[in-house]
mmCIF file of C-alpha atoms in Angstrom:
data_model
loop_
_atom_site.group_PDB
_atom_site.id
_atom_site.type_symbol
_atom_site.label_atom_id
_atom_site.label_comp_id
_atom_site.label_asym_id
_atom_site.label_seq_id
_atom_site.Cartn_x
_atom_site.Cartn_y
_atom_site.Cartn_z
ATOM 1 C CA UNK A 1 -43.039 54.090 31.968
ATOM 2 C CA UNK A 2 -44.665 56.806 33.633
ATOM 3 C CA UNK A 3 -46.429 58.321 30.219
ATOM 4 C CA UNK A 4 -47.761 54.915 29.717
ATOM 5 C CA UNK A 5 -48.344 54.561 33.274
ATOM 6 C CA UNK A 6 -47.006 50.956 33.366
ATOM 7 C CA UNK A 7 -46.370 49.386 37.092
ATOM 8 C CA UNK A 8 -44.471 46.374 37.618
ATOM 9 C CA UNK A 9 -45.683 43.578 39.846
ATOM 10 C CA UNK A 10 -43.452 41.355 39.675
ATOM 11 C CA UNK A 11 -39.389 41.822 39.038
ATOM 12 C CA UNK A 12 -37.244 38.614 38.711
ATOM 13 C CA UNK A 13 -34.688 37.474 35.990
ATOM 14 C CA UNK A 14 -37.364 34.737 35.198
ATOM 15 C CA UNK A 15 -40.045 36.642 35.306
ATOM 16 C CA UNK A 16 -41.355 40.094 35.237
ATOM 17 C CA UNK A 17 -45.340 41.599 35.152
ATOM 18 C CA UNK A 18 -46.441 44.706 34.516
ATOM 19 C CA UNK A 19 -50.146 46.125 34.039
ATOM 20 C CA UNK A 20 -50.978 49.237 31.674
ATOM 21 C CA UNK A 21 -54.396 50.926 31.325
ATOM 22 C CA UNK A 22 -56.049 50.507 28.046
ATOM 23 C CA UNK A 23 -57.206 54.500 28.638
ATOM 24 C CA UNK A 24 -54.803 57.075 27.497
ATOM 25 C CA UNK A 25 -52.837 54.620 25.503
ATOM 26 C CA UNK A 26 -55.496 54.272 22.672
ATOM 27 C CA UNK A 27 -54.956 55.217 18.735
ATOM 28 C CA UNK A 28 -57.368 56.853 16.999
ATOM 29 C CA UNK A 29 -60.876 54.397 17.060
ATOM 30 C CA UNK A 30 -60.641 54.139 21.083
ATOM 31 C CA UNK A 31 -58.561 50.465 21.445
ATOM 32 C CA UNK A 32 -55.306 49.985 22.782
ATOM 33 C CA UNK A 33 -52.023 51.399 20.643
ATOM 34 C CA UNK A 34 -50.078 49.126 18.956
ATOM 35 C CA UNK A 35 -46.990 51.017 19.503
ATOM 36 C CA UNK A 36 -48.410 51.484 23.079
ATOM 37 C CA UNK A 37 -48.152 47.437 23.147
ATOM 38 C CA UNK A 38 -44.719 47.689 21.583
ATOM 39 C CA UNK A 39 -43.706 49.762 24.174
ATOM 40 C CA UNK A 40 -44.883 47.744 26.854
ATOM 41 C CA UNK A 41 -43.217 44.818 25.868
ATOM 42 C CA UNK A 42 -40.199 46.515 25.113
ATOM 43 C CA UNK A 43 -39.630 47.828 28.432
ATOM 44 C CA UNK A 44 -40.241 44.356 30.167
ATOM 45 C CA UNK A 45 -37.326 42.572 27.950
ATOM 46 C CA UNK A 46 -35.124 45.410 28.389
ATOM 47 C CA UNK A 47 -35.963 45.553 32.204
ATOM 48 C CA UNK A 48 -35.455 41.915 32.267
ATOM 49 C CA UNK A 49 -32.145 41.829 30.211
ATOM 50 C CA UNK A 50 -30.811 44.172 32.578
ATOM 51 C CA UNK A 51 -31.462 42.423 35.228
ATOM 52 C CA UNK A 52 -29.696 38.845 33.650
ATOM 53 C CA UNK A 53 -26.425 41.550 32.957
ATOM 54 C CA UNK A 54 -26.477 42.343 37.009
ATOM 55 C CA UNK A 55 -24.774 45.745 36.274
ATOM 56 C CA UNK A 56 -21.721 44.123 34.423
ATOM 57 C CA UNK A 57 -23.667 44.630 30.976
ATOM 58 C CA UNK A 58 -25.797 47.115 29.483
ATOM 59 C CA UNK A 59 -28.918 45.674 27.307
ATOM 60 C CA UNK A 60 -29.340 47.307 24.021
ATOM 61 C CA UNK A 61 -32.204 46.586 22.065
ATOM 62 C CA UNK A 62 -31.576 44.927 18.427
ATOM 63 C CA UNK A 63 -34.831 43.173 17.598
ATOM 64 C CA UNK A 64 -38.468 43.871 18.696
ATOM 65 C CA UNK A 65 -41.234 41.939 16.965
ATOM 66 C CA UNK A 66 -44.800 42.006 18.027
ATOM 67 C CA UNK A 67 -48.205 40.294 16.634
ATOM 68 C CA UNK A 68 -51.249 41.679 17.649
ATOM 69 C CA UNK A 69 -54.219 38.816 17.936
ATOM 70 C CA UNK A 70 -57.011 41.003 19.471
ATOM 71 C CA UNK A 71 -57.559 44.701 20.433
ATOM 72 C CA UNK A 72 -57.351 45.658 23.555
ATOM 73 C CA UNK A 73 -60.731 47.725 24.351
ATOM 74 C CA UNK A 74 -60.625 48.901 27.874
ATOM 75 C CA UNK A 75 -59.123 48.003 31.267
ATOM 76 C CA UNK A 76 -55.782 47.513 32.483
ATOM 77 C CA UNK A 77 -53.502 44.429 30.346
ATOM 78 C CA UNK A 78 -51.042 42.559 31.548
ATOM 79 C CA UNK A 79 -47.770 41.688 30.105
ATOM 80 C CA UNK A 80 -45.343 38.864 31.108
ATOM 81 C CA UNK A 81 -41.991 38.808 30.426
ATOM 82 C CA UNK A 82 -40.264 35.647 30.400
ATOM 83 C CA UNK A 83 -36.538 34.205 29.029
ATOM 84 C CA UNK A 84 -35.930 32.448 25.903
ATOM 85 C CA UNK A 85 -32.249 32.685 25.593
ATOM 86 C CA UNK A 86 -29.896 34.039 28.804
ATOM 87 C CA UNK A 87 -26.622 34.475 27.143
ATOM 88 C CA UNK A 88 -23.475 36.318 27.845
ATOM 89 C CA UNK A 89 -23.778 38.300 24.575
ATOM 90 C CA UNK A 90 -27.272 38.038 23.822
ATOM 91 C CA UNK A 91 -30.877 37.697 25.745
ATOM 92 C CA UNK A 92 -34.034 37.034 24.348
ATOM 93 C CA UNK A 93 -37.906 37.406 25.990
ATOM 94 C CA UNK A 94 -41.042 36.653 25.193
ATOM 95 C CA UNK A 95 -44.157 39.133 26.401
ATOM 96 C CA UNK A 96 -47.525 38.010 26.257
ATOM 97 C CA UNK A 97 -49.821 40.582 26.735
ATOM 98 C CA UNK A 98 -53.866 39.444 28.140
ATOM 99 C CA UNK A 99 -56.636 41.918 28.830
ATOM 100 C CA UNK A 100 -58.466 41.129 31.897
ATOM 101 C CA UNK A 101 -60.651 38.348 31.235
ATOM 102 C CA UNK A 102 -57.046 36.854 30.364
ATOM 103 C CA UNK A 103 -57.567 36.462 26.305
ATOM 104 C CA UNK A 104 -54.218 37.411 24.935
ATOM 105 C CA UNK A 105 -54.067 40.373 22.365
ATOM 106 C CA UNK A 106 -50.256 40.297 21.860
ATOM 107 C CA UNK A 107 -47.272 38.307 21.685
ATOM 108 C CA UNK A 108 -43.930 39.954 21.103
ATOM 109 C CA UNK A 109 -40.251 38.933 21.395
ATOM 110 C CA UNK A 110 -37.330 41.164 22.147
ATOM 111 C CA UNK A 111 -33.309 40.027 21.698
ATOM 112 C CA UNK A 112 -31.066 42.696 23.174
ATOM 113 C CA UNK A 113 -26.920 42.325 22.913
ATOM 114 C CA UNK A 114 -25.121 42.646 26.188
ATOM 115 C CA UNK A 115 -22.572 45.441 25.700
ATOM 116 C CA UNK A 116 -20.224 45.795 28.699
ATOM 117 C CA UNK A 117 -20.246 48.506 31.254
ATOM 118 C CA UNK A 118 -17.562 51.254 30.540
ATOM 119 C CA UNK A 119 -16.449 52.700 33.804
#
């Protein structure tokens, strides 16, 4: 989170935000990463499954899909994180990622299986 310099701005098991700057998360031609994007939207679902396990689960990451509609070309974008499935075994989330004008760029979907916390 802090390589990407993403900062949440909202944090609640129905919803988390998080911004990331365009800048130092580019490939190549000067637009945003895809794996940058990837990234992003990983971190969300995960932060948001672990947050539906309230410490009694761990989240672990089995699926991660992401389309890419637009490039992001500078700026901050903002990702949204929101439930599709809350299940004891399984979660899944869906990220939208928007650039500031609030086109979206990305839409991903993450499923993690709930594995239970060893003490």
């Amino acid at each position: 989170m802090e390589k990407l310099e993403i900062v949440f701005t909202e944090f609640t098991v129905d919803r988390i935000t998080a911004t990331m700057p365009v800048a130092g998360n580019t490939q190549v031609y000067g637009i945003l990463h895809g794996g940058a994007s990837a990234a992003l939207a990983e971190t969300l679902g995960s932060m948001a499954a672990a947050l539906h396990g309230a410490g009694k689960t761990q989240p672990v990451g089995v699926d991660l899909n992401i389309t890419h509609h637009k490039a992001g070309r500078s700026g901050l974008v903002t990702a949204v994180c929101t439930p599709v499935h809350l299940g004891r075994r399984s979660t899944s989330h869906e990220i939208v990622i928007s650039n500031e004008d609030g086109a979206r760029i990305a839409t991903a979907r993450i499923t993690n299986m709930m594995l239970p916390v060893e003490n």
